[in-house]
Coordinates of C-alpha atoms in Angstrom, one line a residue:
M1 CA 161.0 155.2 57.5
W2 CA 163.2 152.2 55.4
K3 CA 161.0 150.4 53.3
Y4 CA 162.4 146.5 53.3
P5 CA 163.3 145.3 50.0
E6 CA 162.0 141.6 49.8
E7 CA 157.8 141.2 49.6
Y8 CA 156.3 138.3 51.3
D9 CA 153.9 136.4 50.0
V10 CA 152.5 135.4 53.7
L11 CA 153.4 138.0 56.8
V12 CA 152.7 136.5 60.0
I13 CA 152.5 138.8 63.2
G14 CA 153.5 137.4 66.7
A15 CA 155.6 134.5 67.4
G16 CA 152.5 132.8 70.6
H17 CA 151.2 129.4 69.1
A18 CA 148.5 130.5 66.5
G19 CA 151.8 132.4 64.7
C20 CA 153.9 129.4 65.2
E21 CA 151.6 127.2 62.8
A22 CA 151.0 129.5 60.4
A23 CA 154.1 130.5 59.8
H24 CA 154.7 127.0 59.5
A25 CA 151.4 126.0 57.0
A26 CA 152.4 128.7 54.9
A27 CA 155.9 127.8 54.4
R28 CA 155.5 124.1 54.0
M29 CA 152.7 125.3 51.2
G30 CA 155.4 126.9 49.7
A31 CA 154.6 130.3 50.3
R32 CA 157.3 133.1 50.8
T33 CA 157.0 133.5 54.5
L34 CA 157.8 136.0 57.5
L35 CA 157.2 135.5 60.9
L36 CA 157.8 138.9 62.9
T37 CA 157.7 139.2 66.8
M38 CA 158.6 141.5 69.5
N39 CA 161.5 139.2 70.6
L40 CA 162.7 135.9 69.3
D41 CA 163.4 134.4 72.9
T42 CA 160.0 134.4 73.6
I43 CA 159.1 132.6 70.6
G44 CA 155.7 130.0 71.5
K45 CA 156.1 130.6 74.9
M46 CA 153.9 129.0 77.8
S47 CA 152.9 132.6 79.3
C48 CA 150.1 130.5 81.4
N49 CA 149.4 126.9 82.5
P50 CA 152.6 125.0 80.8
S51 CA 149.9 122.5 79.4
I52 CA 149.0 120.6 75.7
G53 CA 145.6 118.9 75.6
G54 CA 142.8 118.4 77.6
T55 CA 138.8 117.8 77.3
A56 CA 138.6 118.2 73.5
K57 CA 141.8 120.2 73.2
G58 CA 144.1 117.4 72.3
H59 CA 141.1 116.8 70.1
I60 CA 142.4 119.8 68.1
V61 CA 146.0 119.6 68.6
R62 CA 146.0 116.0 66.9
E63 CA 144.1 117.3 64.5
I64 CA 146.2 120.3 63.9
D65 CA 149.4 116.9 63.6
A66 CA 147.0 115.6 61.4
L67 CA 147.4 118.7 59.1
G68 CA 151.2 118.6 59.3
G69 CA 151.3 121.3 62.4
L70 CA 153.7 121.0 64.9
M71 CA 151.9 121.3 68.0
G72 CA 152.0 117.6 68.7
K73 CA 155.0 117.1 67.6
V74 CA 157.0 119.9 69.4
T75 CA 154.5 118.1 72.9
D76 CA 155.8 114.5 72.1
R77 CA 159.0 115.8 72.6
R78 CA 158.9 118.0 75.1
G79 CA 156.5 116.9 77.7
I80 CA 157.4 115.9 81.0
Q81 CA 153.8 113.9 82.1
F82 CA 151.3 112.4 79.4
R83 CA 148.0 111.3 80.6
M84 CA 144.4 110.1 78.9
L85 CA 141.6 111.9 80.0
N86 CA 137.9 110.3 80.5
A87 CA 140.0 107.0 79.4
S88 CA 136.7 105.0 81.4
K89 CA 134.3 106.9 79.7
G90 CA 133.3 106.8 75.7
P91 CA 135.2 107.4 72.5
A92 CA 134.2 110.1 72.1
V93 CA 135.1 112.9 75.0
R94 CA 138.5 110.4 75.8
S95 CA 141.4 113.2 75.9
P96 CA 145.7 113.3 75.6
R97 CA 146.9 116.0 77.9
A98 CA 150.9 116.4 78.7
Q99 CA 152.7 118.8 80.9
A100 CA 155.4 120.5 79.1
D101 CA 158.8 121.4 80.0
K102 CA 158.1 125.7 78.8
T103 CA 162.0 126.7 78.4
A104 CA 162.4 123.4 76.1
Y105 CA 158.9 123.4 74.8
A106 CA 159.7 127.2 73.4
A107 CA 163.2 126.0 72.7
E108 CA 161.9 123.3 70.5
M109 CA 159.5 125.0 68.9
K110 CA 162.0 128.0 67.8
Y111 CA 164.7 125.8 66.3
R112 CA 162.4 123.8 64.7
L113 CA 160.5 127.0 62.9
E114 CA 164.1 128.1 62.1
R115 CA 164.6 124.6 60.3
T116 CA 161.4 125.7 58.2
P117 CA 161.8 126.0 54.4
N118 CA 160.8 129.0 52.8
L119 CA 160.5 130.4 56.6
E120 CA 162.3 133.9 57.7
I121 CA 162.3 135.0 61.2
Q122 CA 162.8 138.9 61.8
Q123 CA 162.8 140.5 65.4
G124 CA 160.0 143.8 65.0
T125 CA 157.2 145.6 66.8
S126 CA 154.8 145.8 64.7
E127 CA 152.7 149.0 65.1
H128 CA 150.9 150.2 62.1
L129 CA 148.7 147.8 59.1
V130 CA 149.6 149.2 56.0
I131 CA 146.2 149.2 54.1
Q132 CA 145.2 150.9 51.0
E133 CA 141.1 151.0 49.3
G134 CA 140.1 147.8 51.2
R135 CA 142.7 145.7 50.8
I136 CA 146.5 145.2 52.8
L137 CA 150.1 146.0 51.3
G138 CA 151.9 144.9 55.0
V139 CA 153.7 146.6 58.4
I140 CA 155.1 149.9 58.9
T141 CA 157.2 148.6 62.8
L142 CA 158.7 150.4 66.0
E143 CA 161.8 150.1 64.3
G144 CA 160.8 152.3 61.2
I145 CA 161.0 149.2 58.5
E146 CA 157.4 149.0 56.5
Y147 CA 157.6 145.5 55.3
G148 CA 155.6 144.7 52.1
A149 CA 153.1 141.8 51.8
K150 CA 150.1 140.3 49.3
T151 CA 148.5 138.9 53.5
V152 CA 149.0 139.2 57.0
I153 CA 148.2 136.9 59.3
L154 CA 147.6 139.1 62.4
S155 CA 148.3 137.1 65.7
S156 CA 149.1 139.5 68.8
G157 CA 147.5 137.1 71.3
T158 CA 146.6 139.3 74.3
F159 CA 149.2 141.9 73.1
M160 CA 147.0 144.5 72.2
R161 CA 146.1 147.2 74.3
G162 CA 147.0 144.7 77.2
L163 CA 146.9 145.8 80.9
L164 CA 147.7 143.8 83.6
H165 CA 146.3 144.2 87.3
I166 CA 147.7 142.8 90.5
G167 CA 145.1 144.2 92.9
P168 CA 144.6 148.1 92.4
T169 CA 148.1 148.1 90.7
H170 CA 147.9 148.0 87.2
F171 CA 150.0 148.7 84.1
S172 CA 150.4 148.0 80.7
G173 CA 151.5 144.7 79.4
G174 CA 151.3 141.9 77.1
R175 CA 152.3 139.5 79.7
G176 CA 154.3 139.5 82.6
G177 CA 157.9 140.8 81.8
D178 CA 156.4 141.6 77.9
K179 CA 155.3 145.7 76.5
A180 CA 151.8 145.7 75.1
A181 CA 151.1 146.4 71.6
T182 CA 150.3 150.3 71.3
G183 CA 148.9 150.4 67.9
L184 CA 147.5 147.4 66.2
S185 CA 144.2 148.5 67.8
P186 CA 144.0 152.2 66.4
S187 CA 145.6 151.3 63.2
L188 CA 142.3 147.9 62.7
E189 CA 139.4 150.4 64.5
A190 CA 141.1 153.1 61.5
A191 CA 139.9 150.1 59.3
G192 CA 136.8 150.0 60.6
F193 CA 137.0 147.0 62.7
R194 CA 134.8 147.0 66.1
L195 CA 136.9 145.9 68.7
G196 CA 135.9 144.6 72.5
R197 CA 137.5 143.9 75.9
L198 CA 137.9 140.6 77.1
K199 CA 139.8 139.3 80.4
T200 CA 142.4 136.0 81.1
G201 CA 144.4 135.9 84.0
T202 CA 147.0 132.8 85.7
P203 CA 147.5 132.1 89.0
P204 CA 150.8 132.1 91.4
R205 CA 154.4 130.1 90.4
I206 CA 156.0 128.6 93.8
H207 CA 159.0 126.6 94.6
R208 CA 158.8 123.4 94.7
R209 CA 161.3 123.5 98.3
S210 CA 158.0 125.2 99.6
I211 CA 155.5 122.8 99.6
E212 CA 154.8 119.7 101.5
F213 CA 154.1 116.9 98.4
S214 CA 153.4 114.5 101.7
K215 CA 150.1 116.3 102.5
C216 CA 149.2 116.2 98.9
E217 CA 147.8 113.1 96.3
E218 CA 150.4 112.2 93.9
Q219 CA 149.1 112.5 90.5
P220 CA 151.2 110.3 87.6
G221 CA 151.3 109.5 84.2
D222 CA 150.0 107.0 81.8
A223 CA 152.0 105.2 79.8
G224 CA 151.4 105.3 76.0
V225 CA 149.6 108.2 75.2
F226 CA 150.9 110.3 72.6
F227 CA 149.8 113.9 70.2
S228 CA 152.1 113.4 67.4
Y229 CA 150.6 110.3 64.0
D230 CA 154.6 110.1 62.9
E231 CA 157.0 107.7 64.6
P232 CA 157.3 108.3 68.9
E233 CA 159.4 111.0 69.8
E234 CA 162.0 110.7 72.0
R235 CA 160.9 111.3 75.9
M236 CA 162.1 113.7 78.4
A237 CA 162.3 112.1 81.8
Q238 CA 158.3 111.9 83.3
I239 CA 157.3 113.3 86.5
S240 CA 154.5 113.2 88.6
C241 CA 152.4 116.0 89.7
Y242 CA 150.1 116.7 92.7
I243 CA 146.6 117.2 94.1
T244 CA 145.3 119.5 97.0
H245 CA 143.0 121.4 97.7
T246 CA 141.6 125.1 99.8
T247 CA 140.2 125.4 102.9
T248 CA 137.8 127.5 104.7
Q249 CA 140.7 129.5 105.8
T250 CA 141.0 130.7 101.9
H251 CA 137.8 131.3 101.3
E252 CA 137.7 133.7 104.2
I253 CA 140.6 135.5 103.1
I254 CA 139.9 135.9 99.9
R255 CA 136.3 136.9 100.4
S256 CA 137.3 140.0 103.4
S257 CA 139.8 141.0 100.6
L258 CA 136.8 141.2 98.1
H259 CA 136.6 145.2 98.0
R260 CA 140.6 145.3 97.4
S261 CA 140.5 142.9 94.1
P262 CA 139.9 145.0 91.1
L263 CA 137.8 141.9 89.6
Y264 CA 135.0 143.2 92.1
S265 CA 135.9 147.3 92.4
G266 CA 134.9 147.5 88.2
L267 CA 138.5 148.7 87.7
I268 CA 138.2 145.7 85.2
K269 CA 136.5 145.9 82.5
G270 CA 136.9 143.1 80.4
V271 CA 135.0 139.9 80.2
G272 CA 136.8 136.4 81.4
P273 CA 136.2 132.9 81.0
R274 CA 133.3 131.6 83.1
Y275 CA 134.4 127.7 82.3
C276 CA 137.7 129.0 83.9
P277 CA 137.0 132.0 86.4
S278 CA 139.7 133.1 89.1
I279 CA 139.8 132.0 93.1
E280 CA 138.0 134.7 93.7
D281 CA 134.6 134.0 91.2
K282 CA 134.8 130.3 92.6
V283 CA 134.8 131.1 96.1
V284 CA 131.8 133.6 95.3
R285 CA 129.7 131.5 92.9
F286 CA 130.1 128.8 95.3
E287 CA 129.0 130.0 98.6
G288 CA 128.4 126.2 99.8
K289 CA 131.6 124.6 98.5
D290 CA 134.3 124.2 101.5
R291 CA 137.0 123.3 99.3
H292 CA 138.6 123.9 96.5
Q293 CA 140.3 121.1 94.5
I294 CA 144.0 122.6 93.1
F295 CA 146.8 120.2 90.3
L296 CA 150.8 121.6 91.9
E297 CA 153.2 121.3 87.9
P298 CA 156.0 121.5 87.6
E299 CA 156.7 124.0 85.0
G300 CA 160.1 121.9 84.0
L301 CA 162.7 119.5 84.9
Q302 CA 165.3 122.1 84.4
T303 CA 163.4 125.1 86.8
E304 CA 161.7 124.8 90.7
E305 CA 159.3 126.8 89.5
V306 CA 155.8 125.2 90.3
Y307 CA 152.1 126.3 88.8
V308 CA 149.3 126.7 90.7
N309 CA 146.7 125.0 88.4
G310 CA 143.3 126.8 89.9
V311 CA 143.9 129.0 92.1
S312 CA 144.0 132.1 89.2
S313 CA 143.7 135.2 90.8
S314 CA 144.1 139.1 90.6
L315 CA 144.2 140.4 94.4
P316 CA 147.1 142.1 95.8
Y317 CA 150.6 140.1 96.0
D318 CA 150.0 140.1 100.6
V319 CA 146.8 138.5 99.9
Q320 CA 147.7 136.2 97.4
L321 CA 150.7 135.6 99.8
N322 CA 148.4 134.5 102.3
M323 CA 145.7 132.4 100.7
I324 CA 148.7 130.4 99.3
R325 CA 149.9 130.0 102.3
S326 CA 146.3 128.3 103.5
I327 CA 145.9 126.1 100.9
V328 CA 147.4 122.4 102.6
G329 CA 150.8 121.6 101.7
L330 CA 151.8 125.2 101.1
E331 CA 151.7 126.4 104.1
K332 CA 155.3 127.4 103.9
A333 CA 155.2 128.1 100.6
E334 CA 157.9 130.9 98.2
V335 CA 155.7 132.8 96.0
M336 CA 158.2 133.3 93.2
R337 CA 155.5 134.6 91.0
P338 CA 152.4 136.4 91.6
A339 CA 149.1 135.9 89.7
Y340 CA 147.8 138.7 88.0
A341 CA 144.9 139.4 85.8
I342 CA 145.4 140.9 81.8
E343 CA 142.5 143.0 79.8
Y344 CA 143.4 143.0 75.7
D345 CA 141.1 144.0 72.4
Y346 CA 139.7 141.5 70.7
V347 CA 138.2 141.8 67.2
L348 CA 134.5 141.0 66.9
S349 CA 134.4 137.5 65.7
D350 CA 131.3 138.2 63.2
Q351 CA 133.8 140.2 60.9
I352 CA 136.1 137.6 59.6
H353 CA 135.2 134.6 56.8
A354 CA 135.3 131.3 57.6
S355 CA 139.2 131.1 55.6
L356 CA 139.8 133.3 59.0
E357 CA 139.9 136.0 56.9
T358 CA 139.1 139.2 57.1
K359 CA 135.5 141.2 55.8
Q360 CA 136.8 144.3 55.3
V361 CA 140.2 144.3 54.9
E362 CA 141.1 142.0 51.9
G363 CA 144.6 139.5 52.4
L364 CA 143.8 140.4 56.3
F365 CA 143.3 136.8 58.3
L366 CA 143.0 137.0 62.4
A367 CA 144.5 134.0 64.3
G368 CA 144.6 133.2 68.2
Q369 CA 142.9 135.9 70.5
V370 CA 142.6 138.7 68.8
N371 CA 139.5 135.8 67.4
G372 CA 138.2 136.0 71.2
T373 CA 139.2 132.5 71.8
T374 CA 141.3 131.4 74.8
G375 CA 143.5 128.7 74.7
Y376 CA 146.9 127.5 73.5
E377 CA 144.9 125.1 71.2
E378 CA 142.2 127.3 69.8
A379 CA 145.0 129.9 69.2
A380 CA 147.4 126.9 67.6
G381 CA 144.2 125.7 65.5
Q382 CA 143.2 128.7 64.3
G383 CA 147.1 129.8 63.2
I384 CA 147.0 126.4 60.8
L385 CA 144.5 127.1 59.0
A386 CA 144.7 130.3 58.7
G387 CA 148.4 129.9 57.7
I388 CA 146.7 127.6 54.6
N389 CA 144.5 130.6 54.2
A390 CA 146.8 132.6 53.4
A391 CA 149.2 130.8 51.2
C392 CA 146.2 129.2 48.9
K393 CA 145.2 132.5 48.2
V394 CA 148.6 133.5 47.4
L395 CA 148.9 130.4 45.5
G396 CA 145.2 131.2 43.7
K397 CA 143.3 127.4 45.0
E398 CA 140.5 127.0 47.0
P399 CA 140.4 128.4 51.0
L400 CA 140.3 124.9 52.9
I401 CA 136.7 125.4 55.4
L402 CA 136.6 122.5 57.1
K403 CA 133.1 121.2 57.5
R404 CA 131.4 120.8 61.6
S405 CA 131.2 117.0 60.5
C406 CA 134.8 116.6 59.7
A407 CA 136.9 118.3 62.5
Y408 CA 137.4 119.7 65.7
L409 CA 138.5 123.4 64.1
G410 CA 135.8 123.2 61.8
V411 CA 133.1 122.8 64.4
M412 CA 135.1 126.0 66.2
I413 CA 135.8 128.5 62.7
D414 CA 132.0 128.4 62.7
D415 CA 131.1 128.8 65.9
L416 CA 133.5 132.0 66.1
I417 CA 131.7 133.6 62.7
R418 CA 128.2 133.0 63.7
F419 CA 128.3 133.3 67.7
E420 CA 128.5 137.2 69.7
L421 CA 131.2 136.5 72.1
A422 CA 129.7 137.3 75.8
E423 CA 132.8 135.3 76.6
P424 CA 136.2 134.4 75.7
Y425 CA 135.7 131.2 73.3
R426 CA 137.1 128.0 74.4
M427 CA 136.6 123.9 73.2
F428 CA 134.7 122.1 74.6
T429 CA 132.9 118.4 73.1
S430 CA 129.6 119.5 73.9
R431 CA 130.0 121.8 71.3
A432 CA 130.1 119.3 68.8
E433 CA 127.1 117.7 67.4
H434 CA 129.2 114.4 66.2
R435 CA 131.8 113.9 68.0
L436 CA 131.6 110.6 67.4
L437 CA 133.1 111.0 64.1
L438 CA 135.5 113.4 65.1
R439 CA 137.3 111.2 68.2
Q440 CA 140.9 111.8 68.6
D441 CA 142.5 109.1 67.8
N442 CA 141.0 109.4 63.8
A443 CA 142.5 112.9 63.1
D444 CA 144.6 111.5 60.5
L445 CA 141.5 109.5 58.8
R446 CA 139.8 112.0 58.7
L447 CA 142.3 114.8 57.9
R448 CA 146.1 113.6 56.3
Q449 CA 144.5 113.4 53.4
T450 CA 143.3 117.0 52.8
A451 CA 146.9 117.9 54.4
Y452 CA 148.7 115.4 52.1
E453 CA 147.3 117.4 48.7
L454 CA 148.4 120.7 50.1
G455 CA 151.3 120.1 50.4
L456 CA 151.4 120.2 53.9
I457 CA 152.3 116.6 54.3
T458 CA 155.4 114.5 53.3
R459 CA 153.8 111.0 50.8
K460 CA 155.7 108.8 53.4
Q461 CA 153.0 110.4 55.8
Y462 CA 150.0 110.1 54.2
D463 CA 151.3 106.6 53.3
R464 CA 151.1 105.9 56.7
T465 CA 147.8 106.7 57.3
T466 CA 146.0 104.8 54.4
H467 CA 147.9 101.6 55.5
K468 CA 146.9 102.1 58.7
Q469 CA 143.1 102.2 56.7
E470 CA 143.5 99.2 55.0
A471 CA 145.1 97.4 57.7
I472 CA 141.5 98.7 59.7
T473 CA 138.8 97.7 56.8
K474 CA 140.4 94.1 56.0
Q475 CA 140.9 93.2 59.9
I476 CA 137.8 94.0 60.5
E477 CA 136.3 92.5 56.7
R478 CA 137.9 89.3 58.3
L479 CA 136.6 89.4 61.9
G480 CA 133.3 89.4 60.2
K481 CA 133.9 86.3 58.5
I482 CA 135.4 84.0 61.3
Y483 CA 133.2 82.4 63.5
K484 CA 133.1 80.6 67.1
S485 CA 131.4 78.2 69.2
I486 CA 130.5 80.6 72.1
D487 CA 127.7 80.1 74.9
G488 CA 126.8 77.0 72.8
K489 CA 125.8 79.4 70.1
S490 CA 128.0 80.3 66.6
V491 CA 128.7 83.9 66.5
S492 CA 131.4 85.5 64.5
L493 CA 134.4 87.2 66.2
A494 CA 133.2 91.3 65.0
S495 CA 130.6 90.4 66.6
L496 CA 131.6 89.7 69.6
I497 CA 133.7 92.3 70.3
C498 CA 131.4 94.0 70.2
R499 CA 129.5 92.0 73.8
P500 CA 130.0 94.9 76.5
D501 CA 132.0 92.0 78.2
W502 CA 134.4 91.8 75.7
D503 CA 136.5 94.3 73.4
Y504 CA 139.9 93.0 71.0
E505 CA 142.0 92.7 74.2
K506 CA 140.6 90.2 75.2
A507 CA 139.1 88.4 72.4
L508 CA 143.0 88.5 71.0
S509 CA 144.2 86.6 74.0
A510 CA 141.3 83.9 73.5
F511 CA 142.4 83.1 70.0
P512 CA 145.5 84.6 69.1
D513 CA 145.7 82.5 66.3
Q514 CA 142.9 83.9 64.2
I515 CA 143.0 87.4 65.2
A516 CA 145.8 89.8 64.4
D517 CA 147.7 91.9 66.6
L518 CA 148.1 95.1 65.2
G519 CA 149.5 97.2 67.9
F520 CA 147.7 99.6 70.0
D521 CA 146.9 102.5 68.0
I522 CA 144.8 100.2 65.3
N523 CA 143.3 97.8 67.4
G524 CA 141.6 100.6 69.2
Q525 CA 140.4 101.6 65.7
I526 CA 139.1 98.0 65.1
E527 CA 137.5 98.3 68.6
M528 CA 135.8 101.3 68.2
V529 CA 134.6 101.1 64.9
L530 CA 132.9 97.6 65.7
K531 CA 131.6 98.5 68.8
Y532 CA 130.1 101.8 67.6
A533 CA 128.9 101.2 64.7
G534 CA 125.3 101.6 64.5
Y535 CA 125.7 105.5 66.4
V536 CA 128.3 106.4 64.1
E537 CA 126.3 105.4 60.8
R538 CA 123.3 107.1 62.4
Q539 CA 125.9 110.2 62.8
K540 CA 127.6 110.1 58.9
K541 CA 123.5 110.3 58.5
E542 CA 122.2 113.4 60.5
A543 CA 126.1 115.3 59.1
A544 CA 124.9 114.7 55.3
K545 CA 121.8 116.2 56.3
L546 CA 123.3 119.7 57.8
E547 CA 126.4 119.7 55.2
R548 CA 122.9 119.9 52.1
L549 CA 122.2 123.4 53.9
D550 CA 126.1 124.4 53.7
E551 CA 125.4 123.1 50.1
I552 CA 122.6 125.9 49.6
K553 CA 125.5 129.0 48.8
I554 CA 124.1 132.7 50.0
P555 CA 125.8 135.2 47.5
K556 CA 127.6 138.5 49.7
S557 CA 125.1 140.7 47.3
F558 CA 122.0 139.3 48.9
D559 CA 120.2 142.3 50.0
Y560 CA 118.2 140.6 53.9
N561 CA 116.1 143.8 54.1
K562 CA 114.4 143.2 50.6
V563 CA 113.1 140.0 51.6
V564 CA 109.5 140.2 52.7
G565 CA 107.7 138.6 55.4
L566 CA 111.7 137.7 56.9
R567 CA 111.6 139.1 60.6
T568 CA 113.3 142.1 61.5
E569 CA 115.9 140.4 64.0
A570 CA 116.3 137.9 61.5
K571 CA 116.8 140.4 58.8
Q572 CA 119.6 142.2 61.4
K573 CA 121.4 138.9 62.2
F574 CA 121.8 137.9 58.7
S575 CA 122.6 141.6 57.2
R576 CA 125.6 141.7 60.7
L577 CA 127.0 138.0 60.5
A578 CA 126.8 137.5 56.3
P579 CA 126.4 133.5 56.3
E580 CA 127.8 132.4 52.8
N581 CA 125.1 129.3 53.0
L582 CA 122.3 128.5 54.6
G583 CA 124.1 125.4 57.2
Q584 CA 125.8 128.7 59.0
A585 CA 123.0 130.7 58.6
S586 CA 120.3 128.1 60.6
R587 CA 122.9 128.1 63.5
I588 CA 123.2 131.2 64.7
S589 CA 121.3 132.1 68.0
G590 CA 117.5 133.3 67.2
I591 CA 116.7 131.6 63.7
S592 CA 113.5 129.9 63.3
P593 CA 113.2 126.8 60.9
S594 CA 110.9 129.8 59.3
D595 CA 113.4 132.2 58.8
L596 CA 115.6 130.0 57.1
S597 CA 112.0 129.2 54.7
I598 CA 111.6 132.6 53.3
I599 CA 115.8 132.5 52.9
L600 CA 115.3 129.1 51.1
I601 CA 112.4 130.8 48.8
A602 CA 113.6 134.1 48.3
L603 CA 116.9 132.5 46.5
N604 CA 115.2 130.1 45.0
K605 CA 113.4 133.2 43.0
G606 CA 117.1 134.7 42.4

């Protein structure tokens, strides 16, 4: 074994979506950073659906961008279709989504990382974590190189003891075509970590020329949808996706082949995502439904592969082929890549702090699917926070802990440290109790000051946000002072815009000399602030009440077993999850108000 001559402030293991954001953030903050990946050609690879965003996930991408991350900018540059989901619904649930060119996306991500100051990128297979006296010192690779580091971020995705399933056939792998990481799991177990087993999957890819698009419904994109708050990126050519559906024949093929599915034969032991089930699960669970919607999504402009979204499966290849050819418009489909399921190890998430640093090993941070989450966006969000906090640790700064009322990223991390996951974690807007405060359109107003203070964005980027806020505030004040006679009554323009049958654009058309056109983004912000002012104020008050609980810290040395009157179940949960404050304690499932009162009394007694 050879010791690499340089020591790093932050060493990131894995260059998936979590690792890319972690390495970029740490380097931006001035930490000397190494990104270590098994294959330089798979940096930022989109292993499953080549899409970014969606319900709640789009909020996360915009928060990553507000914090100076890369995912939004790379998507804007390499996206081939953009849509605003739930555009006809309330502002809290509107979410941007993009179909990306998967090859171009990965290449763009790699290129931007290569140009990042303070960041080195090397190819190597991490095999063993170097831990002494409860502190991380570095990593040893399969190639026989030891890298020293003050902090290490493990973002290994689905690679830890990954096992792929296609029917009765199963083989080791981190994803289709890539080898698994076999040494990290034993290394974590040796350090005292408890590991679990999860499962996810991916659908087949088919050749574009074999699809009868005339039988499918075209789904064009929307204009003017971006993820980044900075200057718009130059766009690639835009394309349409298509919608089709399964048939009763599809369901009959699946039902008659369930005995050959590793999911139902007991071969797969890991727990899969309930909200994104395989097609086998859909057919079994929704027995009375005679068809399921399928989305045909091109994987890029320089490939003929089409992603068949909605038929994730682990059935044998011959069954997959018959199943696909029973779907409307896919009767002559050529399957280029079969669907498969993958099982992998993850670290039970009650073993991390809110900073994503592990409780067992100082200096070791976890980010992405290793924490039990699923999805590119959730992984990238954890990655940027892990990168920030690893750099903060090295630079002697306080960690960045985002509150639930401040960001979806704060909701996700808070959920992870207090939940006992029964399935892979995915973000939904319903998880955020203050979602009207956490809209996708205002992430810059919520987070860019923090990003600027940490050195993650430039002064120019920060000034863009402050000017936006000033423009919104001034225009709202102005609209409240201008009165017009409407239906015989004198009303302010601010009140007029609040009416259900009015909006900013309508008022702008009616009174062009009185209302300034500040652009689509700011116009929309002003309208939402006016229309939802009462609801927003109510949520702010509710958030303030909860935040007061977060301010009541619980010492690490606090012994719950000595608290008189505390229920046994509460003692066990508090001892295992070790909440850092009373707010976290209050959000643990099964904890009652009386449990919190008893803890508060004990804390006051010292």
